[in-house]
Coordinates of C-alpha atoms and ligand atoms in Angstrom, one line a residue:
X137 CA 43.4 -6.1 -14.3
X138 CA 41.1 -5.3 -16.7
X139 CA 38.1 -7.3 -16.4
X140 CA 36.4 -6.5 -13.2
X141 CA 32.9 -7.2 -11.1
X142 CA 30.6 -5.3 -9.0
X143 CA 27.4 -6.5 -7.5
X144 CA 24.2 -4.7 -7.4
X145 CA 20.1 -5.3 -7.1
X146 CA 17.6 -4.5 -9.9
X147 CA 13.5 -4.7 -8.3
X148 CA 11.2 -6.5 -9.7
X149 CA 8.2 -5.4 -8.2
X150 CA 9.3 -6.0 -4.5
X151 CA 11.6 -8.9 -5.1
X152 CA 15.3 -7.9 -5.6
X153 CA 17.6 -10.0 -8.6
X154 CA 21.8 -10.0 -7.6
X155 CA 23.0 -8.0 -11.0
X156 CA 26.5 -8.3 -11.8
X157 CA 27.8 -5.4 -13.7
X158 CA 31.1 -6.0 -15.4
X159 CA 33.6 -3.7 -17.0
X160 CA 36.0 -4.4 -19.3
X161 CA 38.5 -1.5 -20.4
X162 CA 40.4 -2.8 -24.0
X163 CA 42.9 -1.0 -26.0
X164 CA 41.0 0.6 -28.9
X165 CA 39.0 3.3 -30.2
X166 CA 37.8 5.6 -26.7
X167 CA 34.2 4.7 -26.1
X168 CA 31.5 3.2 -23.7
X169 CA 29.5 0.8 -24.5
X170 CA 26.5 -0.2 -21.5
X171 CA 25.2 -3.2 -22.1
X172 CA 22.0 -5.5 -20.9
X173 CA 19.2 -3.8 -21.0
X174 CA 19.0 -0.1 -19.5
X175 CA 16.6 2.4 -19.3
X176 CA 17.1 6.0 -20.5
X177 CA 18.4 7.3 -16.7
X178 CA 20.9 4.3 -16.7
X179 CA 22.5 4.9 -20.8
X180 CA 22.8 8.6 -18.9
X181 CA 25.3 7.0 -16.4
X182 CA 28.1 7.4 -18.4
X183 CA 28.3 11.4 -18.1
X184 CA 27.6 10.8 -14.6
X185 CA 30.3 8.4 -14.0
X186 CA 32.9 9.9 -15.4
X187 CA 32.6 13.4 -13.7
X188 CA 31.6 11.7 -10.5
X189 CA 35.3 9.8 -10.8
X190 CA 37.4 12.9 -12.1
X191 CA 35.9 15.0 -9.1
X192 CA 36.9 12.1 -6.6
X193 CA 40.9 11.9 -7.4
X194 CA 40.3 9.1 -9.6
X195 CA 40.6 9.5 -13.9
X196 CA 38.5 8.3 -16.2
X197 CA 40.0 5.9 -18.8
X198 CA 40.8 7.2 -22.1
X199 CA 40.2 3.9 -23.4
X200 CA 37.4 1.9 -25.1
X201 CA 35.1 0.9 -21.7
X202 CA 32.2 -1.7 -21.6
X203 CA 30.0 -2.0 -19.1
X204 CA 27.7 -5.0 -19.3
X205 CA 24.8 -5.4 -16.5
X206 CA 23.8 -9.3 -16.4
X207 CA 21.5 -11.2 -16.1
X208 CA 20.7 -9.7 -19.4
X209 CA 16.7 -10.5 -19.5
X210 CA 16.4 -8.9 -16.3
X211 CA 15.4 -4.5 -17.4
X212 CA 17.4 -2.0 -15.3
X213 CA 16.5 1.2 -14.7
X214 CA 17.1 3.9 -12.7
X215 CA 20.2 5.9 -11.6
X216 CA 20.9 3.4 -8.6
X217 CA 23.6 1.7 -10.7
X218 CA 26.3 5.1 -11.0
X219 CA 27.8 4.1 -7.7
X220 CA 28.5 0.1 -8.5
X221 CA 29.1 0.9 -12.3
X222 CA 32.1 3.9 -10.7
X223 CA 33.6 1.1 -8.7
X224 CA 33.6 -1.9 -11.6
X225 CA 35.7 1.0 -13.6
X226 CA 38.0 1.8 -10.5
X227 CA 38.7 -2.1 -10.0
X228 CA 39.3 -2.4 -13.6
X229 CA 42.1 0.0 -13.0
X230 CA 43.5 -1.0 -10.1
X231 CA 42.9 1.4 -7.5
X232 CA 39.8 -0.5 -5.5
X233 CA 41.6 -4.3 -5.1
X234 CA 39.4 -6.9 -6.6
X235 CA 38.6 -9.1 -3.7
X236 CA 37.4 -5.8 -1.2
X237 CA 33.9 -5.5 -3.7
X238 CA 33.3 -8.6 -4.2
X239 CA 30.6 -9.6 -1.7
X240 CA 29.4 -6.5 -1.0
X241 CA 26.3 -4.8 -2.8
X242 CA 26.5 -1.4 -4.0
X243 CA 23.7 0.6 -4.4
X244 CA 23.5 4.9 -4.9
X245 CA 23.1 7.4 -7.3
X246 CA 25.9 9.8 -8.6
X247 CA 26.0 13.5 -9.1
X248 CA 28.6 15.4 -10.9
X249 CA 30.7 16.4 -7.9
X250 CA 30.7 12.8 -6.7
X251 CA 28.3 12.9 -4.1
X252 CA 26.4 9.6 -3.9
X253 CA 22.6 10.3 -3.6
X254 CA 19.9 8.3 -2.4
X255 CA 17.5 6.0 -4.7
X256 CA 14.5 4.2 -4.1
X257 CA 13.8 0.6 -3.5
X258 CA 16.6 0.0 -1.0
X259 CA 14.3 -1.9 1.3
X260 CA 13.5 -4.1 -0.3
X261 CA 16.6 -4.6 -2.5
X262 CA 18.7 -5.1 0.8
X263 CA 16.2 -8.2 2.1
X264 CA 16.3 -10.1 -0.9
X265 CA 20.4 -9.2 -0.8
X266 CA 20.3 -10.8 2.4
X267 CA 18.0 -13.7 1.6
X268 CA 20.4 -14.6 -1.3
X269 CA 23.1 -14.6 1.3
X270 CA 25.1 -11.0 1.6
X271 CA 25.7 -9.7 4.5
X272 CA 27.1 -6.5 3.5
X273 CA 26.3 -3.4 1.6
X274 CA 27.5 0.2 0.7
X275 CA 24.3 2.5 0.7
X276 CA 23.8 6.1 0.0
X277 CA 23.7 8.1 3.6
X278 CA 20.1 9.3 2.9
X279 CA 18.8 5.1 3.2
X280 CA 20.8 4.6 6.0
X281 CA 17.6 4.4 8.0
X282 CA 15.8 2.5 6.0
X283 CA 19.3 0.6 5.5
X284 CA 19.3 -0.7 8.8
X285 CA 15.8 -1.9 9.1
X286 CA 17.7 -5.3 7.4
X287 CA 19.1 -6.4 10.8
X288 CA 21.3 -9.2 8.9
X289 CA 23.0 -7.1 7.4
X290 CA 26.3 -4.6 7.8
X291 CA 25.4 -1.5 5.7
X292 CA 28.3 1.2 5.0
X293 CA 26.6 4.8 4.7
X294 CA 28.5 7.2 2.0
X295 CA 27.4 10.2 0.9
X296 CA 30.6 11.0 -1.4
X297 CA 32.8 8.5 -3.7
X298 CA 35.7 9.3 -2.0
X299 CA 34.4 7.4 1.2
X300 CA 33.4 4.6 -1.0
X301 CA 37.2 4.3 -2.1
X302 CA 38.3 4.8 1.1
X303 CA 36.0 2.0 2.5
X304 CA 37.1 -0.1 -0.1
X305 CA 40.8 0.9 -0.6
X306 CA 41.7 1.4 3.4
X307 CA 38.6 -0.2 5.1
X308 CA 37.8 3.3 6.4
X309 CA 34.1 3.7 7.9
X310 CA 32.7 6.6 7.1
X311 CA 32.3 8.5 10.4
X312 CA 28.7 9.5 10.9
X313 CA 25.8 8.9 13.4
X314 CA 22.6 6.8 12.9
X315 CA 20.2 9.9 13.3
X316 CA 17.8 9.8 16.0
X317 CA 14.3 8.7 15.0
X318 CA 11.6 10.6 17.0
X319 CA 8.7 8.9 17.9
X320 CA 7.0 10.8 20.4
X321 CA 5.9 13.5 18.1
X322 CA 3.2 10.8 15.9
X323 CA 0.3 11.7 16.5
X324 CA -2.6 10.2 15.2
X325 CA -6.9 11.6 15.0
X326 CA -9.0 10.3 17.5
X327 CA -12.6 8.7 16.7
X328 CA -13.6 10.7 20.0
X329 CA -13.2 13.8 18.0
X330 CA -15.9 13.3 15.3
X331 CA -19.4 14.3 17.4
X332 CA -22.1 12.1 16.8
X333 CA -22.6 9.4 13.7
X334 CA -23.2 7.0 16.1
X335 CA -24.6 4.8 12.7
X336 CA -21.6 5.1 11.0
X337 CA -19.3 5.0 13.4
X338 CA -20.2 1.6 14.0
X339 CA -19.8 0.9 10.3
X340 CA -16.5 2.1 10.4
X341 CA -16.1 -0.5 13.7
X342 CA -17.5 -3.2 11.6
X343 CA -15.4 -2.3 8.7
X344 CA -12.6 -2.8 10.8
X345 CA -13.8 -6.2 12.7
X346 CA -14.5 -7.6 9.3
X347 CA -12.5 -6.7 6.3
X348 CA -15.8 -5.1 4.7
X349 CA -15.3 -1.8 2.3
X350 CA -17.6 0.7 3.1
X351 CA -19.3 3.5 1.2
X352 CA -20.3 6.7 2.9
X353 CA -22.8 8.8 1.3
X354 CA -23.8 12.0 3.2
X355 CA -23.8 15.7 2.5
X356 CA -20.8 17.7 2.4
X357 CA -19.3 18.7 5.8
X358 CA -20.9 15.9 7.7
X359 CA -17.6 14.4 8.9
X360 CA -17.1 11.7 6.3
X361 CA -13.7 12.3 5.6
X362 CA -12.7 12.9 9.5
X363 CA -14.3 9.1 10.0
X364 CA -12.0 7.7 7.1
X365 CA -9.3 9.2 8.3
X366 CA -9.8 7.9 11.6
X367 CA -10.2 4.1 10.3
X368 CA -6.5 3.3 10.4
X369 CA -6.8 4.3 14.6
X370 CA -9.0 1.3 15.0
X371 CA -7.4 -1.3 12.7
X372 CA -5.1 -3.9 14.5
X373 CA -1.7 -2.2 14.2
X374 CA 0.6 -4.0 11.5
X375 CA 2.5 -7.2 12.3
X376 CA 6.1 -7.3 12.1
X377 CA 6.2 -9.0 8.6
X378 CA 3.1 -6.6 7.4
X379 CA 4.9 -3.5 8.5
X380 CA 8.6 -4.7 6.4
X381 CA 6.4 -5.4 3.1
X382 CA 4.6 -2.0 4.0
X383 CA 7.7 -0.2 4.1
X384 CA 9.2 -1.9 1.5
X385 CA 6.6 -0.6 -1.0
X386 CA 7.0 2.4 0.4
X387 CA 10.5 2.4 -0.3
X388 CA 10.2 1.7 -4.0
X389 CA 7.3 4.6 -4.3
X390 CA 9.9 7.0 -2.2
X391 CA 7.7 7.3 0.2
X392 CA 9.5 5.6 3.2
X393 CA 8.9 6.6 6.5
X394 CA 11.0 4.7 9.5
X395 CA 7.9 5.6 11.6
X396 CA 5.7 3.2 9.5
X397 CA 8.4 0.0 11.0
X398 CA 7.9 1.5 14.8
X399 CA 4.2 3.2 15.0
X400 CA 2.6 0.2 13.4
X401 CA -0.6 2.3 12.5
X402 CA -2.2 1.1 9.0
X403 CA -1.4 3.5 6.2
X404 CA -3.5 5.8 4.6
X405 CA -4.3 7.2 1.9
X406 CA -6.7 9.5 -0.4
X407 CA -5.7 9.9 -3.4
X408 CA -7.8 12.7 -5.1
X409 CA -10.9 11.6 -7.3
X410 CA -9.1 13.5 -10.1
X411 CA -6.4 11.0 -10.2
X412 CA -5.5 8.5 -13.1
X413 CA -6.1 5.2 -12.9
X414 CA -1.8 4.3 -13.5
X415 CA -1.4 6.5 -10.6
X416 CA -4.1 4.4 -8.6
X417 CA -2.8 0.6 -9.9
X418 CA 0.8 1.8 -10.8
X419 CA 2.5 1.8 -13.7
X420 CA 4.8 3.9 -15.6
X421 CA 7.2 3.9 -19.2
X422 CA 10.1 2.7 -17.2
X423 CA 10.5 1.7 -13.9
X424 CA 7.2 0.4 -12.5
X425 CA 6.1 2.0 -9.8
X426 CA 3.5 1.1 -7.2
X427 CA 0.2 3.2 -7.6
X428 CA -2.4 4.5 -4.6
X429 CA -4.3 1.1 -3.7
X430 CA 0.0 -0.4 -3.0
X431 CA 1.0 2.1 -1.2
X432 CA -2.2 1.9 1.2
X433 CA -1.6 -2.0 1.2
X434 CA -2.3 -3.4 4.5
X435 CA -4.3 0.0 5.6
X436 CA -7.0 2.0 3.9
X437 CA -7.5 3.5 0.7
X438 CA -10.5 6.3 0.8
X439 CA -11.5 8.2 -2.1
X440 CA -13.4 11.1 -1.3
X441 CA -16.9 12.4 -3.7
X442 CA -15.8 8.9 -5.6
X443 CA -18.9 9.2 -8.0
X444 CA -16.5 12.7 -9.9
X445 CA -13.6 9.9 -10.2
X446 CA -12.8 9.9 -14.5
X447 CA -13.8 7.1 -16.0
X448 CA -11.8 3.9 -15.2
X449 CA -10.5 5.1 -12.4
X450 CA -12.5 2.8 -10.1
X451 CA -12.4 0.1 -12.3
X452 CA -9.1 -0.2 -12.5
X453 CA -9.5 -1.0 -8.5
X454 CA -11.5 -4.5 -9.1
X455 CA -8.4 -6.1 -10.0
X456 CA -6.5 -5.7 -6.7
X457 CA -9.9 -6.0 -4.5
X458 CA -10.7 -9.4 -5.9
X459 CA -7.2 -10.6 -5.7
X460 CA -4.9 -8.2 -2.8
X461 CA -2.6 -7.7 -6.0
X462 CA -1.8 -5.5 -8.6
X463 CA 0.0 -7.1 -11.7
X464 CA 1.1 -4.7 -14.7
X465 CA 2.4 -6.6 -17.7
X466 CA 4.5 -5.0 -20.0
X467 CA 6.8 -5.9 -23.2
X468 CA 9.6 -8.0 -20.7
X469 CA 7.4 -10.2 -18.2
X470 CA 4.6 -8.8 -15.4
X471 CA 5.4 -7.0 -12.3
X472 CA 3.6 -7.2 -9.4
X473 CA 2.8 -5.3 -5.7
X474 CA 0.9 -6.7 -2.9
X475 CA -2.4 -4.3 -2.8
X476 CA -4.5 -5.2 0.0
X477 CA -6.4 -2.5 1.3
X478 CA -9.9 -1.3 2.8
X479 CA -11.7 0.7 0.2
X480 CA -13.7 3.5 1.8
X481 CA -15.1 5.3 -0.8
X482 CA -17.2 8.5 0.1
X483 CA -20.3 9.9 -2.3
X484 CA -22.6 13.3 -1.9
X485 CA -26.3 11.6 -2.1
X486 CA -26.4 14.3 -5.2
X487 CA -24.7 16.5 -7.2
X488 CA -25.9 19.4 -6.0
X489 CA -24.6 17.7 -2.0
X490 CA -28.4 18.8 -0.2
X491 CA -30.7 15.6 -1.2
X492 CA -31.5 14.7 2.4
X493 CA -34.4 12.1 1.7
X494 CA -36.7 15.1 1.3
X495 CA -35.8 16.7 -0.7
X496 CA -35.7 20.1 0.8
X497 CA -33.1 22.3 0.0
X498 CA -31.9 19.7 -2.9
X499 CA -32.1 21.2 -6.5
X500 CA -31.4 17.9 -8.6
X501 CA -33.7 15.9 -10.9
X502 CA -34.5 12.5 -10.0
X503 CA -32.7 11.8 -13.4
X504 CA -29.4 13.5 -12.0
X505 CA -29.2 12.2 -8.9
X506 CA -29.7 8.3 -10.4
X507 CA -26.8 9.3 -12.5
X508 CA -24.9 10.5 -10.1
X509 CA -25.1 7.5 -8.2
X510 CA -25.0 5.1 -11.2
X511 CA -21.6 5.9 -11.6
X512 CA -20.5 4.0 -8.1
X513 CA -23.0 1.1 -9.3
X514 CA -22.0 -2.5 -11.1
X515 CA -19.0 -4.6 -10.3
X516 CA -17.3 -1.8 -7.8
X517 CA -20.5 -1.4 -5.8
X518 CA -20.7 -5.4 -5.9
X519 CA -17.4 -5.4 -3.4
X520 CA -19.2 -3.1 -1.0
X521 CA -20.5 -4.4 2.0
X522 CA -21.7 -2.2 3.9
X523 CA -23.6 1.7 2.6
X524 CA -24.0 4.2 5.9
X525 CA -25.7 7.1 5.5
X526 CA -23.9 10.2 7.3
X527 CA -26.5 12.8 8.2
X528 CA -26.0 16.5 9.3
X529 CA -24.7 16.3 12.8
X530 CA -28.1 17.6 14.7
X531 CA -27.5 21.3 16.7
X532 CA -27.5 19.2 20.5
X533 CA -25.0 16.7 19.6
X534 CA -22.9 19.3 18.1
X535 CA -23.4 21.4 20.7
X536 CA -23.1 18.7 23.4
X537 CA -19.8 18.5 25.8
X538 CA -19.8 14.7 26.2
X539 CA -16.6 13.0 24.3
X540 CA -17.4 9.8 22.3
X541 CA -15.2 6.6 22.7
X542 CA -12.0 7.0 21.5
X543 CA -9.9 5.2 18.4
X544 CA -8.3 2.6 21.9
X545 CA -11.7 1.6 23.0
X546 CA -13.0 1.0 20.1
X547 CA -9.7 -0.9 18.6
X548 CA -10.2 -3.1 21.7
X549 CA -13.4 -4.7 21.1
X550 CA -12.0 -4.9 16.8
X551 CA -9.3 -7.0 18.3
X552 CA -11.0 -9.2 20.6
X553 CA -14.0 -9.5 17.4
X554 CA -11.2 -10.6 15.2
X555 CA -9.4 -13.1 17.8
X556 CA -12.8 -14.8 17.7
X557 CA -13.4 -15.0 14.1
X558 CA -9.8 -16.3 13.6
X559 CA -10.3 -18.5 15.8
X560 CA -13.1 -20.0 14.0
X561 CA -11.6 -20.2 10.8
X562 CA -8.3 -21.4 12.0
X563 CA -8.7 -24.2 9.4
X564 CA -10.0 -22.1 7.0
X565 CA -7.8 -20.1 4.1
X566 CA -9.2 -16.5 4.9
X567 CA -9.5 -14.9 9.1
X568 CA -12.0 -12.2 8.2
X569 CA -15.6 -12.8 7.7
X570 CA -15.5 -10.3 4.2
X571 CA -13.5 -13.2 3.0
X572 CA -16.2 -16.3 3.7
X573 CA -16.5 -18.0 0.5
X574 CA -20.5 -17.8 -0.8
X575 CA -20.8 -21.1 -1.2
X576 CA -19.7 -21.5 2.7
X577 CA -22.2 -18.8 3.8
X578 CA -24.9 -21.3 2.1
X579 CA -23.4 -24.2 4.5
X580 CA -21.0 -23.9 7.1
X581 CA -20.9 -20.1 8.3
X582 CA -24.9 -19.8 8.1
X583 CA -27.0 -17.4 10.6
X584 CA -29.4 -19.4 12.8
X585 CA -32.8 -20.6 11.3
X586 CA -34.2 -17.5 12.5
X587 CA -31.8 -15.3 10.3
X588 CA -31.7 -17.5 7.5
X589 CA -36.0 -17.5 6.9
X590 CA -35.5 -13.6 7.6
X591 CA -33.1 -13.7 4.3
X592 CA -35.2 -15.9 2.5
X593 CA -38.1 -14.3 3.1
X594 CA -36.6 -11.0 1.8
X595 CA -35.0 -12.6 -1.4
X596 CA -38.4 -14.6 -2.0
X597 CA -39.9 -10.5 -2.0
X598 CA -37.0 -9.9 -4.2
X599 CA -35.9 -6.9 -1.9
X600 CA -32.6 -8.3 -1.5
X601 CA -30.4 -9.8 -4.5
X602 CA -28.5 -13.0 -4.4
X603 CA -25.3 -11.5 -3.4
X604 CA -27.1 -8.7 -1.3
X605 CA -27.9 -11.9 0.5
X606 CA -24.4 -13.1 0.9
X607 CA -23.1 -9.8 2.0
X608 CA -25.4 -9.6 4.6
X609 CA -24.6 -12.9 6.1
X610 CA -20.7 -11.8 6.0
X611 CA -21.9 -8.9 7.7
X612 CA -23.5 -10.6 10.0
X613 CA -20.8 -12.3 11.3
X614 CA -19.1 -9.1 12.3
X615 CA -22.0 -8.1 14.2
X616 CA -22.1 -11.3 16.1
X617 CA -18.3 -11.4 16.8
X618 CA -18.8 -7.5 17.8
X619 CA -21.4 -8.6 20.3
X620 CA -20.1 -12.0 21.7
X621 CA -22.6 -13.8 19.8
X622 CA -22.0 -17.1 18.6
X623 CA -24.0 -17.6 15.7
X624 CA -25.6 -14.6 13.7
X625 CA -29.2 -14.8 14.5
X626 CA -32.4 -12.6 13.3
X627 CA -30.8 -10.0 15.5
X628 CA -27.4 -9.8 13.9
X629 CA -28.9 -10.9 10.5
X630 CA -31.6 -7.5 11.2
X631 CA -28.8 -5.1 12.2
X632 CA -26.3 -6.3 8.5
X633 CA -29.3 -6.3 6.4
X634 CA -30.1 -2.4 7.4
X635 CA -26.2 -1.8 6.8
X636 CA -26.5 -2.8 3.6
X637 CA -29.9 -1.7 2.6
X638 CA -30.1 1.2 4.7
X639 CA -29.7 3.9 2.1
X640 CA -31.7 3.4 -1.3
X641 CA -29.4 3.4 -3.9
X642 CA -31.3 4.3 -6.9
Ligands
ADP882 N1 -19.4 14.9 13.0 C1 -18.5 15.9 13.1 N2 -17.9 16.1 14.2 C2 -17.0 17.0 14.4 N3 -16.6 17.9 13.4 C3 -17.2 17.7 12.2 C4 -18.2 16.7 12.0 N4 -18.6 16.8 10.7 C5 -17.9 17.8 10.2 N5 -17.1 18.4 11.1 C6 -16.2 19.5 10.8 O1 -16.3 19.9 9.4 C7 -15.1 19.7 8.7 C8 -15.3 18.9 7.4 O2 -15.6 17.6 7.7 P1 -15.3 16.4 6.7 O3 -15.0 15.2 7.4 O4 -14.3 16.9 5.7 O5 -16.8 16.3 6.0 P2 -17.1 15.6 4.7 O6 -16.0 14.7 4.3 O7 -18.4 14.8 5.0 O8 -17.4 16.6 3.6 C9 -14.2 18.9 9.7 O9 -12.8 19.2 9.5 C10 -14.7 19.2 11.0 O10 -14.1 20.4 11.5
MG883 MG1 -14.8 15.0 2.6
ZN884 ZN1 -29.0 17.8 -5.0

């Protein structure tokens, strides 16, 4: 035998293409030949390979060796196709009988000695496996975990190529034990911890009832960070299908944590306002890999002091707020990663951090401050529903004993807010009331009569902007699912409008 075939999974984005990787070893000249399409880390397999194999008992043919990944269109990358491409080459030979690799997927990186290391992406490489009908798979010992959370499917855990020859050759099992996943030591913050900012905790609750992205703007050290932190504590906890794409995102990032598929707390994350806008969309020269507003899919994505980010940063987010995506083209097709998030961005009121509205201690121009703030303003700012001012704690609440509600009470009345507004648009396309379609606020989902002249009344005085005014009414709805009220009226409509207009902007 000469010819053989090895199965494998290249990612595109999350989804997971069945590669075939044949090898043919031919009389001739001694060389390798890798064919259909590889990235640098892959044409390195070679070297790879072939100590991997001599350190294993096996040889490496002296012959002329091609190795040729299909479907050819589809770009590999990465170093997760050493362990497949080592066992094509020892069925080629012989030694591993043709039939024993056939339906299985091989997956794992190789170092010199012939360990098999871990790779990323496993996740979701093993449910798309699975979809497309295998029910077995040889992984790498460090994704055993994340292995298993695909319940169809038998995974075999290596962590040298001798196993995998032994699996193969004898039908040997490696001998090792799942390890023990500890989940009593999460812990998570507690809203009862941040004293005070009563006004914004209730944006955060709203945030939370609603889908709405919130800005914080308040002097350094008021807690703004602590509240964002403490969003994800008050969020519905992630359904079973949210928590396996989660994960799976996680996986290809290398960022996967088994605790994220048994804690169900939405993720967070806050990437520094330093960072680049390909490490906030994703990106990269070879692989594509998910950026900051994918991996805090499904939970919250807070950028702290956002008015320093470098330019484009917060640009680049528009894309994946208007559409829960993130798509990167590049020369071979477009890749793409779910990116639904809550944006909580968080802004000094100046640059100096002491503009209280007085003006007191403050040292900035007028002129600085506006341009401070300008740079949160336009089509980001247009996404923003809600703008809370976070003031200096005051020396009696600080000073007071009394503990707030905590992250479960609160998370209580979220739930029971959204249960109502899905409810109501259980024939709609969208459950959160961020999501109500403008021209829908003007007919269907409008406040009472009461609320509505209120709105008017305040766009006739051209104090509030067209979509000022639809914000509002979204907001509105959150306030009125918060309290048990049926239809925003001048109360609800009162409470979103100060929400959103609270703090001047200038
Ligand atoms: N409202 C508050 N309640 C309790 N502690 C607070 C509060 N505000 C600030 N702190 C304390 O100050 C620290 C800094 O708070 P932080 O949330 O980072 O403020 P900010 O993001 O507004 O600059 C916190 O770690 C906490 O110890
Ligand atoms: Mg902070
Ligand atoms: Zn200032």
């Amino acid at each position: 035998m000469t010819l053989a075939r090895v199965r494998s999974i290249a990612l595109e984005g999350l989804r997971g293409e069945i590669v075939d990787i044949e090898v043919d070893i031919s009389d001739g000249l001694p060389g390798y030949v890798l064919l259909g399409l590889p990235d640098t880390a892959l044409q390195e397999s070679k070297e790879r390979v072939r100590s991997a194999l001599q350190n294993s008992g096996a040889v490496w043919p002296n012959k002329r060796v091609t190795v040729s990944l299909s479907p050819a269109w589809l770009q590999k990358s990465g170093s997760g196709f050493d362990l497949p491409i080592a066992v094509a080459l020892l069925v080629a030979q012989g030694i591993v009988p043709e039939e024993s690799a056939d339906r299985i997927i091989i997956m794992g990186e190789l170092s010199l000695d012939g360990s098999v290391r871990p790779v990323r992406g496993v996740l979701p490489s093993l449910i798309s496996a699975s979809q497309q009908g295998f029910s077995e798979a040889i992984v790498p010992l460090g994704n055993w975990v994340e292995s298993s959370s695909v319940l169809a499917l038998k995974t075999i855990p290596v962590s040298h190529l001798r196993e995998v020859i032994g699996f193969l050759v004898d039908g040997e099992v490696p001998d090792v034990q799942m390890p023990d996943i500890e989940t009593r030591g999460v812990t998570h913050p507690d809203l009862s911890e941040v004293v005070g900012q009563s006004g914004a905790k209730f944006a955060l609750e709203l945030t939370a009832i609603g889908g709405h992205h919130l800005l914080l703007i308040g002097p350094p050290g008021t807690g703004k960070t602590m509240l964002a932190e403490r969003l994800p504590t008050i969020l519905p906890p992630l359904s079973n299908e949210r928590a396996l794409e989660v994960a799976a995102i996680h996986s290809v990032a290398g960022l996967f944590n088994p605790m994220t598929l048994r804690d169900r707390t939405p993720p967070f994350l806050a990437p520094h306002h330093s960072t680049t806008p390909t490490a906030m969309v994703g990106g990269g020269s070879q692989a594509i890999k998910p950026g900051a507003c994918s991996i805090a899919h499904g939970g919250v994505l807070f950028i702290d002091e956002a008015p320093e980010c470098a330019s484009g940063v917060l640009d680049s987010l528009r894309q994946p707020l208007e559409s829960g995506s993130v798509s990167i083209s590049r020369v071979r097709g477009t890749v793409s990663y779910p990116a639904n998030f809550l944006l909580v961005l968080a802004a000094n009121p100046c640059p100096c951090g002491r503009f209280n509205g007085r003006g007191r201690a403050c040292t900035c121009s007028s002129i600085q401050i506006r341009r401070y703030m300008q740079k949160l303003s336009g089509p980001l700012l247009d996404r923003i529903d809600i703008r809370s001012f976070v003031e200096v704690p005051s020396r009696a609440e600080m000073a007071s004993t009394e503990v707030g509600e905590s992250s479960e009470e609160v998370r209580k009345r979220v739930l029971i807010a959204r249960e109502i507004a899905q409810e109501r648009f259980k024939f709609e396309n969208w459950s959160l009331n961020s999501k109500i379609p403008a021209n829908q606020l003007r007919y269907k989902y409008r406040a009472t009569r009461e609320g509505m002249t209120f709105l008017h009344a305040e766009l006739d005085h051209e104090r509030l902007s067209a979509r000022g005014f639809h914000k509002v009414l979204r907001l509105a709805w959150s306030v009125a699912d918060r309290n048990g009220v049926q239809i925003p009226g001048l109360s609800e409509v009162e409470t979103a409008y100060r929400l959103r207009e609270g703090v001047s902007i200038q």
